[in-house]
CSV table of C-alpha atoms and ligand atoms in Angstrom, one decimal:
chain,number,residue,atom,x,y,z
A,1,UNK,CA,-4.7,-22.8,36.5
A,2,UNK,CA,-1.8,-25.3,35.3
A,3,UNK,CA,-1.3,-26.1,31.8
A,4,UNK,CA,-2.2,-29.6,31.1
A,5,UNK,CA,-1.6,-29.4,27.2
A,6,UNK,CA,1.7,-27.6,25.3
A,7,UNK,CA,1.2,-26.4,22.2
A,8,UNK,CA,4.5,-26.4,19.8
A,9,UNK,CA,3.7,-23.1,17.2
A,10,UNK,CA,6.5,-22.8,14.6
A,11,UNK,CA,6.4,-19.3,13.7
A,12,UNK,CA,5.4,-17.9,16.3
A,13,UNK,CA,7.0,-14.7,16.1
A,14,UNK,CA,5.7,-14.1,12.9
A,15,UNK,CA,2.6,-12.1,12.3
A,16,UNK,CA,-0.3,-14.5,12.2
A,17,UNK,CA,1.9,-16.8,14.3
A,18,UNK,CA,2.4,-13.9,17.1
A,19,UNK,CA,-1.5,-13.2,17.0
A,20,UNK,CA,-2.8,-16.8,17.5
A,21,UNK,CA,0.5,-17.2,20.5
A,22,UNK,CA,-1.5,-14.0,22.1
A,23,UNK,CA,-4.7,-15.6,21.7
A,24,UNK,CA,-3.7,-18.8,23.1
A,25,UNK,CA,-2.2,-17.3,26.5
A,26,UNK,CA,-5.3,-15.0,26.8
A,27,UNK,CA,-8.1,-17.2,25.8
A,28,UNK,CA,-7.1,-20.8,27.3
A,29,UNK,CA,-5.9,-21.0,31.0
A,30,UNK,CA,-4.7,-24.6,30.3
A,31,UNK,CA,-2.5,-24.4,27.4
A,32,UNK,CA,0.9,-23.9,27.5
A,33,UNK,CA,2.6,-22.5,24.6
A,34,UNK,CA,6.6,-23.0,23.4
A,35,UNK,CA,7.6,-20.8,19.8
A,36,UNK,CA,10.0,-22.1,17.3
A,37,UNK,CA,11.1,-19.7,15.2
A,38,UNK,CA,14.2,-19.2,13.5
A,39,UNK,CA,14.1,-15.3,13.4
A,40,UNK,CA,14.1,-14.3,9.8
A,41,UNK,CA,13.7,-10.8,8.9
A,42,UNK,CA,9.9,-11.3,9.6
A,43,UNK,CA,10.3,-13.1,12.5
A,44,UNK,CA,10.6,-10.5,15.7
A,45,UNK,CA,10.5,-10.5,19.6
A,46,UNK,CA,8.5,-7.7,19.6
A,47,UNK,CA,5.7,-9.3,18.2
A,48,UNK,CA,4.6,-11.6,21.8
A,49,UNK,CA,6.5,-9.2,24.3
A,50,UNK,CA,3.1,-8.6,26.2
A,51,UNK,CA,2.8,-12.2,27.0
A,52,UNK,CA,6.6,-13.2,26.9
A,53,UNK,CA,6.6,-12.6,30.6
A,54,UNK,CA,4.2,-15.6,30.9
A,55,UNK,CA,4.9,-18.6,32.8
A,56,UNK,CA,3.0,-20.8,30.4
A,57,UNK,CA,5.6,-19.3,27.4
A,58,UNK,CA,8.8,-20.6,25.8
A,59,UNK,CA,11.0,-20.0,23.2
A,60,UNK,CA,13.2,-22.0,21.3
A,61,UNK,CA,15.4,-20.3,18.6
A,62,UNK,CA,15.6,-22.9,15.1
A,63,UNK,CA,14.8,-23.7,11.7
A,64,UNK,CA,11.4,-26.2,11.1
A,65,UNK,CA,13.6,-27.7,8.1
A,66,UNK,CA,16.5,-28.5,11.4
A,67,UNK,CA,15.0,-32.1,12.6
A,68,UNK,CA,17.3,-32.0,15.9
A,69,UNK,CA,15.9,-28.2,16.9
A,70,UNK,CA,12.4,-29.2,16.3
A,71,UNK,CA,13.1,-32.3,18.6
A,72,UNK,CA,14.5,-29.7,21.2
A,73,UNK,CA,11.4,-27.5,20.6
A,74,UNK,CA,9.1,-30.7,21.1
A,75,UNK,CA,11.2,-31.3,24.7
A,76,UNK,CA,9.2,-34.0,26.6
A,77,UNK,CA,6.2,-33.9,24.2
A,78,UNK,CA,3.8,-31.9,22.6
A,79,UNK,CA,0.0,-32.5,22.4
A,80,UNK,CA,0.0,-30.3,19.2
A,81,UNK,CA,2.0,-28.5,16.6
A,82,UNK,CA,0.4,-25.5,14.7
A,83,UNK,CA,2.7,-24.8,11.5
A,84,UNK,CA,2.7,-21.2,11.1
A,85,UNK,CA,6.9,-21.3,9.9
A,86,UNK,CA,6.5,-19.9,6.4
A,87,UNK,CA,8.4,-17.5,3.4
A,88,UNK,CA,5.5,-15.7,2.9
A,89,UNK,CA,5.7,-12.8,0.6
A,90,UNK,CA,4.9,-12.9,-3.1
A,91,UNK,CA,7.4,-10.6,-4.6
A,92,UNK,CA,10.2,-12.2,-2.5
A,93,UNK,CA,9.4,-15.5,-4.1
A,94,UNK,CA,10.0,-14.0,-7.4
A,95,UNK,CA,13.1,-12.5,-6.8
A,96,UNK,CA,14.9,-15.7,-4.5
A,97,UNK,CA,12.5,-18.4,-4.6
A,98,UNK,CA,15.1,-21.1,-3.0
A,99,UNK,CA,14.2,-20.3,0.8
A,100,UNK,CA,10.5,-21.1,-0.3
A,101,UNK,CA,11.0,-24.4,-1.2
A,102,UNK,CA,13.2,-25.2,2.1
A,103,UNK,CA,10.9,-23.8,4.5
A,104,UNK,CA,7.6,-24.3,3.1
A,105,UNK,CA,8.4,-27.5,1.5
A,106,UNK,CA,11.6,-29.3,3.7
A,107,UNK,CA,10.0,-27.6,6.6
A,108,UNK,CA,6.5,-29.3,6.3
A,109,UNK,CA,8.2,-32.3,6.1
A,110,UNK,CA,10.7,-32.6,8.9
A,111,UNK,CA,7.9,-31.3,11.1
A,112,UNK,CA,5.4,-34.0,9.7
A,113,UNK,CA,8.0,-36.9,10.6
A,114,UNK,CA,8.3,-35.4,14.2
A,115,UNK,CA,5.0,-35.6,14.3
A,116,UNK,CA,5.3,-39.5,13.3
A,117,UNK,CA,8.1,-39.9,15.7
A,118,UNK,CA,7.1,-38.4,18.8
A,119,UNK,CA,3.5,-39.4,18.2
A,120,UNK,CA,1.7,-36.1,18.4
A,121,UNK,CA,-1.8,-36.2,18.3
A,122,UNK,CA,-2.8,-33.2,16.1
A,123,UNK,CA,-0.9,-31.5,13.3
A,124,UNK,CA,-2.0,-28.4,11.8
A,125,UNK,CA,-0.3,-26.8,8.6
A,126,UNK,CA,-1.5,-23.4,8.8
A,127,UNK,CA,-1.9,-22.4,4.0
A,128,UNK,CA,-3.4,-20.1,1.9
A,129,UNK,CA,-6.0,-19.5,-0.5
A,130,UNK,CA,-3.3,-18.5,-3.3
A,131,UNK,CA,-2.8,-22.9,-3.6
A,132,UNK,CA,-5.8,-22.7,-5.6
A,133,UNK,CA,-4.4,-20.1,-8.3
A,134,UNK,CA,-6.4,-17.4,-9.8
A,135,UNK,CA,-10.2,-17.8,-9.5
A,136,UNK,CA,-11.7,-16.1,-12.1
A,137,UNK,CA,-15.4,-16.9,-10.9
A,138,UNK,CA,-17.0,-18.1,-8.2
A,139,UNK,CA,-15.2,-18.9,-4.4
A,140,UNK,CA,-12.8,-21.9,-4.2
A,141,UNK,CA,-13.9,-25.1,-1.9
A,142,UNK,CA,-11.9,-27.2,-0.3
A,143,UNK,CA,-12.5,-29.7,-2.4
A,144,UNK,CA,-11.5,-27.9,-5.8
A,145,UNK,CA,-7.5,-28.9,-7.3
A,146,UNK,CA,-4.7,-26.8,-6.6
A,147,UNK,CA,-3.4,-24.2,-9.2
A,148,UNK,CA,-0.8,-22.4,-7.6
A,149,UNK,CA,1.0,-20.0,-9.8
A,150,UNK,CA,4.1,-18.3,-7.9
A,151,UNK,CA,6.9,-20.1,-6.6
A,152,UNK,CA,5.5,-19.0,-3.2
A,153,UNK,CA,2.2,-20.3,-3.9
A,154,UNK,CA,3.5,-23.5,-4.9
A,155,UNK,CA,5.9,-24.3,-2.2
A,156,UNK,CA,2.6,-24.3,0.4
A,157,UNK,CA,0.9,-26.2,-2.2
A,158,UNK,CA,4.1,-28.5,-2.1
A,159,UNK,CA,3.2,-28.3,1.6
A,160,UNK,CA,-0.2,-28.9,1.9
A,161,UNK,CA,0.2,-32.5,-0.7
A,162,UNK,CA,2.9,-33.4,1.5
A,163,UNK,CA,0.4,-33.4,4.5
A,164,UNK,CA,-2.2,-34.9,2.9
A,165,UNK,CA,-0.5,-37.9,1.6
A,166,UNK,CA,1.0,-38.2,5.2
A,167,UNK,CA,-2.8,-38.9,6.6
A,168,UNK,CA,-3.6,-40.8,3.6
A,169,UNK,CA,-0.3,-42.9,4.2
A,170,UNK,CA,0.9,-42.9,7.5
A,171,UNK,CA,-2.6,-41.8,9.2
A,172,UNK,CA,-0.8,-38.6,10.4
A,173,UNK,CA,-3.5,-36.5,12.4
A,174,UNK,CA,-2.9,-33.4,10.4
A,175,UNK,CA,-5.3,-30.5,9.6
A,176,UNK,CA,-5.2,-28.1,6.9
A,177,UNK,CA,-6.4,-24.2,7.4
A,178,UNK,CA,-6.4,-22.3,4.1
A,179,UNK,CA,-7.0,-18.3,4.7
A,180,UNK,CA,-7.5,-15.3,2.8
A,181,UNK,CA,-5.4,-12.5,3.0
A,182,UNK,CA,-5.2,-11.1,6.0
A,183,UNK,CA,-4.1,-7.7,8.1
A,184,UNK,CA,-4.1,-6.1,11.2
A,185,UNK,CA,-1.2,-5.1,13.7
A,186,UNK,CA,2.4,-6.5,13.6
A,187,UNK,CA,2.8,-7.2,10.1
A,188,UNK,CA,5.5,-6.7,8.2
A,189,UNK,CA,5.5,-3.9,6.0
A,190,UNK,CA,6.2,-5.1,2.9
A,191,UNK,CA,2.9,-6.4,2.6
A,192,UNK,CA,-0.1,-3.9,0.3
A,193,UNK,CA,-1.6,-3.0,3.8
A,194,UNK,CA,1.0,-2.1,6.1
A,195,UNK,CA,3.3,-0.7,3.4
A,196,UNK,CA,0.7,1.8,1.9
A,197,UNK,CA,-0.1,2.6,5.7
A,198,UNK,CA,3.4,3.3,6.6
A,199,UNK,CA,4.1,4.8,3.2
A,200,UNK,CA,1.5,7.4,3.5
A,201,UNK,CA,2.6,8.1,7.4
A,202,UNK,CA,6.4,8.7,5.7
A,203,UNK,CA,5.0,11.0,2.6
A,204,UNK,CA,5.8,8.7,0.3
A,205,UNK,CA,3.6,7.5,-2.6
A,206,UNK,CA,2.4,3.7,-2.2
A,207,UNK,CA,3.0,1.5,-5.6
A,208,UNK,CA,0.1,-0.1,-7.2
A,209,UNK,CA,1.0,-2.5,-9.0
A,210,UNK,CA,-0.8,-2.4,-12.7
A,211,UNK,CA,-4.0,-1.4,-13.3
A,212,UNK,CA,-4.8,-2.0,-9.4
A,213,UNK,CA,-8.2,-3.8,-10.3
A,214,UNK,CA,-6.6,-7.2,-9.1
A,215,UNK,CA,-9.5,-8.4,-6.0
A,216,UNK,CA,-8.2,-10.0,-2.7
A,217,UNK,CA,-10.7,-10.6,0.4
A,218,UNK,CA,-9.6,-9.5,3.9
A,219,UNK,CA,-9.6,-11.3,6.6
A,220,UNK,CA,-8.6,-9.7,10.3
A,221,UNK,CA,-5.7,-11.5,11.9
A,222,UNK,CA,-7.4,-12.2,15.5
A,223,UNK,CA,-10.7,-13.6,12.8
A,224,UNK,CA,-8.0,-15.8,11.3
A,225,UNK,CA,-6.0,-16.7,14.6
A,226,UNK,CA,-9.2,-17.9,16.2
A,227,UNK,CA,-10.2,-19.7,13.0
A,228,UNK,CA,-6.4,-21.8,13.3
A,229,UNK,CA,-7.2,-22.2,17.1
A,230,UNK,CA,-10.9,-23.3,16.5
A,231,UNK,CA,-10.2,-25.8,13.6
A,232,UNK,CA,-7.1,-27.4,15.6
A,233,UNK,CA,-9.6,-28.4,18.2
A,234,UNK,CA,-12.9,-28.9,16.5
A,235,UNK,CA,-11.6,-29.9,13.0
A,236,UNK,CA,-11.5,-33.9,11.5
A,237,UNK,CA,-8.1,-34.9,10.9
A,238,UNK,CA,-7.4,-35.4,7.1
A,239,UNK,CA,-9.7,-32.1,6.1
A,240,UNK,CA,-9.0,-28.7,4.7
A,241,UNK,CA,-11.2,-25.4,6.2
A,242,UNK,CA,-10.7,-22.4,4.0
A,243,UNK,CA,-10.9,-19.4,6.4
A,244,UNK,CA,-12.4,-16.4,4.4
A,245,UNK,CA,-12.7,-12.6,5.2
A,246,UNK,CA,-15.7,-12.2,3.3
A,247,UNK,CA,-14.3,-8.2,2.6
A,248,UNK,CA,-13.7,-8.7,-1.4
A,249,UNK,CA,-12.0,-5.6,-2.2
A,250,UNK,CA,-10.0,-4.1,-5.4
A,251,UNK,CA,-7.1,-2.9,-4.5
A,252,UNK,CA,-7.4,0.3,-5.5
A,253,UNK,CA,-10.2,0.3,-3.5
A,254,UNK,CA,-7.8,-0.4,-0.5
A,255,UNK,CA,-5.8,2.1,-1.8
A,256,UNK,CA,-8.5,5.2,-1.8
A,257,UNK,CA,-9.4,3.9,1.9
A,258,UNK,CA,-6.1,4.2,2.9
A,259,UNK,CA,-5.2,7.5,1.5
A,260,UNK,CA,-8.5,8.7,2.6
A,261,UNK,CA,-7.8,7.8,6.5
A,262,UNK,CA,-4.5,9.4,6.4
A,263,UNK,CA,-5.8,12.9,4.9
A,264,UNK,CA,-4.2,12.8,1.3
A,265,UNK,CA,-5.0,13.1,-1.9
A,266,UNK,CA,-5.1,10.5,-4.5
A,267,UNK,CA,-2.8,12.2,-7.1
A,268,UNK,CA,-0.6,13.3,-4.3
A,269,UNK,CA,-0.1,9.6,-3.0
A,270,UNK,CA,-0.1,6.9,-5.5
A,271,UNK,CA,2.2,5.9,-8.4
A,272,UNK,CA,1.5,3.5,-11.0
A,273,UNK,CA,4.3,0.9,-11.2
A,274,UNK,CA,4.7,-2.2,-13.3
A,275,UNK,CA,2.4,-5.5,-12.6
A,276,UNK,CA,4.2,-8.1,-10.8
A,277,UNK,CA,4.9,-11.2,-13.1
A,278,UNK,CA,2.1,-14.0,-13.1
A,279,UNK,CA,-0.3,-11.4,-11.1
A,280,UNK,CA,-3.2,-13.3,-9.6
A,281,UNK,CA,-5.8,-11.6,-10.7
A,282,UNK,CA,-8.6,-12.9,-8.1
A,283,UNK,CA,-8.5,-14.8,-5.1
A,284,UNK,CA,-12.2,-15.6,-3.2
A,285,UNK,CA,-12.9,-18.9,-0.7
A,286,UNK,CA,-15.7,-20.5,0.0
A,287,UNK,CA,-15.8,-21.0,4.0
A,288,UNK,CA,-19.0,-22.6,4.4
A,289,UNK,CA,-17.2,-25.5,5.6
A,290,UNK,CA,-15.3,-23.6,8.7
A,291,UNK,CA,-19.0,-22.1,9.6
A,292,UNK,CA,-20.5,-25.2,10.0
A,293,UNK,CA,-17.9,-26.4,12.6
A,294,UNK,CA,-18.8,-23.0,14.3
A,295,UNK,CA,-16.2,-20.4,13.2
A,296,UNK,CA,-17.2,-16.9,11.7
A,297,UNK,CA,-15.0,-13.8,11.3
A,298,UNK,CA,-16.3,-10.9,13.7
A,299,UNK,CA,-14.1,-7.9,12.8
A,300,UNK,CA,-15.8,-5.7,10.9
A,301,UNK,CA,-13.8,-4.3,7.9
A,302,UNK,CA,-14.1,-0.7,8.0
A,303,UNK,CA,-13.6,-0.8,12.1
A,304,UNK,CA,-10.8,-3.1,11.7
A,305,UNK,CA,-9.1,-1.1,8.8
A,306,UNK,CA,-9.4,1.8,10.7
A,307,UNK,CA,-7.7,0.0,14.0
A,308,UNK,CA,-5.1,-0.8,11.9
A,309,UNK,CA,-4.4,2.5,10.3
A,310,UNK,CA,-4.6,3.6,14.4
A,311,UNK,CA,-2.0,0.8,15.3
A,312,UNK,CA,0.5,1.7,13.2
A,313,UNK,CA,0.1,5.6,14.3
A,314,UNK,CA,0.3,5.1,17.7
A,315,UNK,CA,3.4,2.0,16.8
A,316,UNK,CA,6.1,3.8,15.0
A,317,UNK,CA,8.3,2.3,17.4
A,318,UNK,CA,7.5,-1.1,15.7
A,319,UNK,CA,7.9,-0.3,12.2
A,320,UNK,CA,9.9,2.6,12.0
A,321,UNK,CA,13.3,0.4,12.8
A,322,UNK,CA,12.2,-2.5,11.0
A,323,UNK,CA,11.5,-0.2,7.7
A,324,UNK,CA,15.4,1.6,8.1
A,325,UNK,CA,17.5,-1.6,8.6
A,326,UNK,CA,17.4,-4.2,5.0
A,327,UNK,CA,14.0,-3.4,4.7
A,328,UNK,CA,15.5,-0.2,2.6
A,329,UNK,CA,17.9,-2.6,0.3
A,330,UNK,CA,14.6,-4.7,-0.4
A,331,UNK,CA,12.7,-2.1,-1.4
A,332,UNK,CA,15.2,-0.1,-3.8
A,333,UNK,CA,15.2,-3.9,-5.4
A,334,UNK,CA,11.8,-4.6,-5.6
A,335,UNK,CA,10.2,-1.1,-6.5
A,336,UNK,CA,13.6,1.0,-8.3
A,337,UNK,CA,12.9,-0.9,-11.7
A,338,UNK,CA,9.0,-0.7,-11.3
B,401,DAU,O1,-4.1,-14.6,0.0
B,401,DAU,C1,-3.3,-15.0,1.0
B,401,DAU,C2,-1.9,-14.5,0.8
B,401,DAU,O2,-2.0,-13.1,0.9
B,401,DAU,C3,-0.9,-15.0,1.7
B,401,DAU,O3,-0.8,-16.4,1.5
B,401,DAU,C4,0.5,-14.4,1.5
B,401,DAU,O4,1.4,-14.8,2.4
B,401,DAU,C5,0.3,-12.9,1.6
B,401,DAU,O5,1.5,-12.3,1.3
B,401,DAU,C6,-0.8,-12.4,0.7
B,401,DAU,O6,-0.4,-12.5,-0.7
B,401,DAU,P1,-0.7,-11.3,-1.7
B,401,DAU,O7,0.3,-11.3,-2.8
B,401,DAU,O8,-2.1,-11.2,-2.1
B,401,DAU,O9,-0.4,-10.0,-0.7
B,401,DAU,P2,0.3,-8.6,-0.9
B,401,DAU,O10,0.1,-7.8,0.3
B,401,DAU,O11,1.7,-8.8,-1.4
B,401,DAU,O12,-0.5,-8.0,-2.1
B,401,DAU,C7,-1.8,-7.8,-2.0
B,401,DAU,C8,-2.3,-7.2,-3.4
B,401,DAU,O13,-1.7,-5.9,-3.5
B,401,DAU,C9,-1.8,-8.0,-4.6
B,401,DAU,O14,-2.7,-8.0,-5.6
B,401,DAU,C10,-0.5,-7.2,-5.0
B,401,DAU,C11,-0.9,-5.8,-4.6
B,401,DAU,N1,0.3,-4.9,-4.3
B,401,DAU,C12,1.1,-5.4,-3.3
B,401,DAU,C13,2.2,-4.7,-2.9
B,401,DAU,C14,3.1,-5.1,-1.8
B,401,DAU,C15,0.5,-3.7,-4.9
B,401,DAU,O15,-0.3,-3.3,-5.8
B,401,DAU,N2,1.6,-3.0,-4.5
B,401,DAU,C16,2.4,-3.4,-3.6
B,401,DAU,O16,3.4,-2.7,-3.3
């Protein structure tokens, strides 16, 4: 079939972004698909190679905060742009929060004023359930105020206001997804899943951080990929979806799962290490909002905790180089002093 719509996905070779750019190709005959993505550490190649051989894929190379390689990436038009471009990780925030603020914040806007220039008919800022800060009770709605609390969490909040106010001002046709944390294969391992995974695999002991009682809810990455896809074309421009897991877990109890599918003991594997600063304690979403357009997660969390565990086996050849290049300097930074 030809493509009759292009899809612009900044970020593309990230992890969630690589996952919804596989989806795309396999799922929807008539969509074209073009990557921006500057290739930070997180960003890699690797990540789409079984559909880069596609005739309905492109790839330009640039920064979403870059106005003129967005307007390359854009070409002759676009009939959407999925804003998947993000600094993501928590403890990198902490320790260099500057490339937070121009990606997540500069980024958002350069790519909302493309938007406005080349008159693109639906924007979608791709956010996170960590804008509404620690929820102590409860699930968070779409409707609640922002609390972020990390600089990571309030550069996409910074993001998210900055879209809003564009469909409030400019009547921008943007669309908001906020998920909950999510896993699965081709992400990088400095995140709790993939590092304890690849830890374990290594023989090293995986740092919890505190008392690990701190509660996240797990979402699969195709679950959250088809949610992006599925609000982009059934969502109201101007809303917010909040795409949850519904897998509320402790981390510790993560943690004993783990160890247990890799065959170790607990006092062999884990060490104790110093909370990280500002710790959300509890993050839970309400999604009853995304069902009612017609999206649920389907991944089931012990099957797809055990796929990933099996991914990660059977992918050394992923992780293995990423986790010996500056991946080492990172961690002797983040965990020596711990
Ligand atoms: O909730 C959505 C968010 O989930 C996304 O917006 C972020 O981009 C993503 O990084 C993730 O944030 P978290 O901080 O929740 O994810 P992380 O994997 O870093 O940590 C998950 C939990 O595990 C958190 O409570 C901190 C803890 N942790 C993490 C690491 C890396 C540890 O105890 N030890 C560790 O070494």
């Amino acid at each position: 079939m030809v493509a009759h719509r292009r899809w612009l996905v900044t970020g593309g070779l990230g992890f969630i972004g690589s996952a919804f750019v596989r989806l795309v190709l396999r799922e929807r005959a008539d969509v074209a698909v073009t990557v921006l993505d500057s290739m930070t550490y997180a960003g890699n190649p690797a990540n789409v190679a079984e559909v880069a051989h596609d005739h309905r894929y492109s790839f330009v190379r640039g920064d979403i905060a870059d106005a003129a390689r967005v307007d390359a990436a854009i070409g002759e038009g676009v009939d959407a742009i999925v804003n998947f471009a993000a600094e993501t990780h928590v403890d990198r925030s902490i320790l260099e929060p500057e490339a937070f603020i121009r990606t997540d914040v500069l980024g958002t806007h350069v790519l909302l004023e493309a938007v406005r220039r080349h008159k693109i008919s639906r924007y979608l800022q791709v956010s996170t359930d960590e804008v509404y800060g620690d929820v102590e009770h409860g699930a968070s709605r779409e409707t609640d105020p922002i609390r972020p609390r990390s600089p990571y969490a309030a550069s996409k909040a910074g993001g998210d206001l900055q879209v809003l106010a564009y469909h409030t001002t400019f009547e921008t046709p943007v669309l908001i997804t906020r998920g909950s944390n999510t896993y699965g294969p081709y992400q990088y391992p400095e995140k709790l899943i993939p590092l304890f995974i690849t830890n374990l695999v290594e023989g090293e002991r995986v740092p919890v951080y505190g008392d690990g009682l701190q509660v996240r809810d797990w979402l699969h990455v195709d679950d959250h990929a088809r949610g992006i896809a599925h609000v982009l074309e059934q969502g109201t421009p101007g809303e917010v979806y909040n795409l949850a897991g519904g897998n509320s877990r402790t981390n510790l109890e993560i943690t004993k799962e783990l160890i247990r599918l890799a065959g170790r003991s607990y006092d062999d594997s884990v060490r104790h290490v110093t909370d990280r600063p500002g710790h959300d304690r509890r993050y839970a979403l309400d999604a009853a909002k995304a069902h009612a357009l017609g999206w649920s997660p389907s991944v089931g969390f012990a099957t797809g905790l055990a796929e990933t565990v099996a991914w990660y086996h059977q992918r050394e050849d992923w992780w293995r180089p990423i986790k010996s290049g500056d991946f080492r300097e990172y961690y002797r930074r983040q965990y020596a002093l711990r």
